[in-house]
Amino acid sequence: MEKLRYERPIIKKLNTGFVNKFGTQTKNEVVSHLEGASVKELIHQYGSPLFVISEKQIRRNFQHASRVFKTRYPKVQFAWSYKTNYLNAVCRVFHQEGSWAEVVSGFEYEKALGNGVPGNKIIFNGPDKTEEQLILAAQNNSLIHIDHFDELYMLIKVSEEFSLKPRVAIRVNMDTGIYPKWDRFGFNYENGQAWSAVTKIIHSGLLSLVGLHCHIGTFMLETAAYGIAATKLSELAHKIKANFGLAVQYLDLGGGFPSTNTLKGSYLPGTDTVPTIDQFADTISEAILGAGFDQEELPLLILETGRALVDDAGFLLGTVLANKRLSDGRSSTILDIGVNSLFTAFWYDHKVTPAQEGGQYTEETVLYGPLCMNIDIIRENISLPLLKRGDHVVVHKVGAYNMTQWMQFITLRPNILLLDQNSHPHVIRQAETLNYLQSGELVPEHLAKSSLS
Amino acid sequence: MNLSGSLQNPKRKLVIAVTGLNAIDSPGPGVAVIRAIRESNEYELRIIGLSYEALEPGIYLHDLVDKTYQIPYPSAGVENLMHRLTRIHEIEKIDLIIPNFDAELFSFIKLSERLKEMGIRTFLPDLEQFEARHKISLYKFGKKHHLMVPEDRIVNQVNELNKAADDLDFPLVVKGKYYDAMIVNTKEEAQKAFYKLQAKWGLPVIAQKFITGTEINIAVLGDGKGNTISVIPMRKLYITDKGKAWAGITIEDASYLELADKFVKATNWRGGCELEIMQTTEGISYIMEVNPRFPAWIYLTAGAGQNQPATLVKMALGEKVEPFKHYTVGKMFIRYAWDLVTDVSEFQQISVKGEL
Amino acid sequence: MKFKKNIATSDTGFVFNPGSGDSFSSNQIGTDIIACFKEDKSRQEIIELISDKYDVERNQLEKDLEDFLTQLREHNLLEE
């Protein structure tokens, strides 16, 4: 006689606050394959944990967003936000699709050049640009987005010294009715700071003001805020035109579109509440088209969308290390995925699904990572089928920020795999080794000899 | 031989699914809605209860609820809810769903088109109407439509509470995003309330200016085209420690009818809602809150001559409905607790099978 | 370690403790194990029976049985 499929025996108390399987979930979703590739096979071949990025999904996302904006506004340009995910392979997929590069540090700038992006298609943002970097960017005819007056004066100084005429925009911060106000970046619109920066740039005669930039926040759930931002940037553009006869060439609305991840502390899941890219496009294009630009002076709309284009193209595969009953009777599961690689576990209640069929029964579980550190928690509370040691799980929507903000801590960082459009796997970043980790370390001579034996 | 004539004029068969069966000390309106609909006596009704928890009393009231199914919490997402509703619909062929919880309305409004395609009607406000009256936007909404709403501050971080307290003064009402409100007198109390409400309902939390006066509740039914079909104002006579009405009485005051009318015109409200009003000693009526569904005391509207749930059913079926003109002033309700006795087997049935 | 005698169980996995009024729900394996307890089977016998019926390694089962006992103890369903 064939034996029945096994699952752990459990017993749950039923009470008023009780949520049974009908309450929490009506179906246990199993994700055993990604783009046709078996999770089990991938882990077998490339180890666990394992980041997997779907090239197909990136292209789908990009083409969709591009179509959505271009059907509403005639001149649209996306610039890939490097900090969201600067693996060269990922950046190159975006560049192949036509994205420019948006960078916020010297090394990101060099990465963009290395990925074959022409200098004049790199947007250099951020509060930290050195003199050398500014000179290089100016020489390459890149778009320099000025963040503060100290930078503005430095740029004027080097332009004079090296006879450069850099193309610049200012970053503008403003009240768009949302919380928190990102007033730490750029020049404030309401108090006149932005206007005095514009005046300074134009009067210097050394910089060429080509655009206006803002970036109102991150994981924005209010589309209306973008309408306000676009309107205020347009007003500023009109004022520049009226006072100096100069038509700015582009408005850069920055990034901040959310993915469908569920933010911690929110009651409804992100898939239900997050506005679609269409809604953002509607609001932004209506605001600019309604701002009264002459047809021939309609500014190019630049978008630095990161998260919304890559988050759902990233998956983190992992393995169950152990199950443990906590002292208060709660169940917990230890995975080999820690917060050192899944940084976004601090922000999101990530969707986690088993990679193999399980029973109908589910259990409320804490998902811990493998680190010997108390804050290593992947999910504080999740209802999952009964997993056992060696089972695999898939963490969803991890494409944004994890592969840049991850930490080398306690464990080494795993392989990153790209599934190409034919679902063929390519390692695009090798798992770290002890040698890699120690390659920059030096031991002073007086510590060279081991004293223990 | 049939003398009653019912063969010539058979009642229309109708399957109506209702949520909010938690007729407990802080009650959901489901049981009251069902009573009111059953009272209309115009249809051959089958009432399907949709419950979240196994101890919602309505599940066990078999003369009111024919059959109950558990449904997933809104936090499980609309797809899970849709999946479950589809299953239930296959068995029950639902004509109409009347959701009664604030927290679930977002999901049902989002699904209303898809439900319609399946042949399930709803009669709900659209998302825009629904969001406009949300606690978070109510002050802005009031300003726009010249309706009095107490000033408030949206609080996302505990340190913003101090600022709100400076602006609005103590005492302050600290409110959760969906439910619950606490009156606080000190910064410490305010912080405590903030953490409690944040943990339960998420961010933001609302700090609202405290207004004293007479509490009036108004049950309103709008047709979605700006017309007010029914308005019943009620004064709470006895309030539980949870702030719920235990007894109330219909009152006569044209200003409330006007206020309700103004609200319905401003929003084109579709379906039932409850306006919570505070009338100050100066005679100003503040809208404290707009609940986007029937209140738990909705059965009183049937008693007062404007059966709002039954009228909503008619409107949902596309029947023409004229606005009510009269209601009985001085109709009272006194809520009572009543112990229903059942066997553990029923509890087992709903707990394990998810239906009863 | 003994399962309380008066505890009522059903095939659907519903468990009712008339002594405390608490109700519980268990999965199929849990229900099978409880049935064994009620027949006063030893831990060894239970492991034999369950591993005959289900596809499971003994080590795994032993560990999970231990955990199940912890749960039963937690829920006050065992006589110490």
Coordinates of N, CA and C in Angstrom, one line a residue, chain B residues 133 138 141 147 220 258-269 273 275 287 290:
Chain B
R133 N -14.8 60.4 2.5 CA -15.4 60.5 3.9 C -14.5 59.7 4.9
L138 N -11.6 63.6 6.1 CA -12.9 64.2 6.4 C -12.8 65.7 6.6
F141 N -12.5 67.2 3.4 CA -13.8 67.1 2.7 C -14.8 68.1 3.2
L147 N -19.1 71.8 5.1 CA -19.7 71.1 6.2 C -18.8 71.2 7.4
V220 N -28.6 57.4 6.8 CA -28.9 58.0 5.6 C -28.8 57.0 4.4
E258 N -31.5 68.5 6.5 CA -30.8 69.4 5.6 C -29.3 69.0 5.5
L259 N -28.7 68.7 6.7 CA -27.3 68.3 6.7 C -27.1 67.1 5.9
A260 N -28.0 66.1 6.2 CA -27.8 64.8 5.5 C -28.0 65.0 3.9
D261 N -28.9 65.8 3.6 CA -29.2 66.1 2.2 C -27.9 66.8 1.5
K262 N -27.3 67.7 2.3 CA -26.1 68.4 1.8 C -25.0 67.4 1.6
F263 N -24.9 66.5 2.5 CA -23.8 65.5 2.4 C -24.1 64.6 1.2
V264 N -25.3 64.1 1.0 CA -25.6 63.2 -0.1 C -25.4 63.9 -1.4
K265 N -25.8 65.2 -1.5 CA -25.6 66.0 -2.7 C -24.1 66.1 -3.0
A266 N -23.3 66.4 -2.0 CA -21.9 66.7 -2.2 C -21.1 65.4 -2.6
T267 N -21.6 64.2 -2.2 CA -20.9 63.0 -2.5 C -21.6 62.1 -3.5
N268 N -22.8 62.4 -3.9 CA -23.6 61.5 -4.6 C -23.6 60.1 -4.0
W269 N -23.8 60.1 -2.7 CA -23.6 58.8 -1.9 C -24.5 57.8 -2.4
C273 N -25.4 54.9 4.9 CA -24.3 55.4 5.7 C -24.8 56.0 7.0
L275 N -24.1 59.2 9.6 CA -23.4 60.4 10.0 C -23.4 60.5 11.5
I287 N -19.9 67.3 11.8 CA -19.9 65.9 11.4 C -18.6 65.3 12.0
V290 N -18.2 59.8 9.3 CA -19.1 59.2 8.4 C -18.8 57.7 8.2

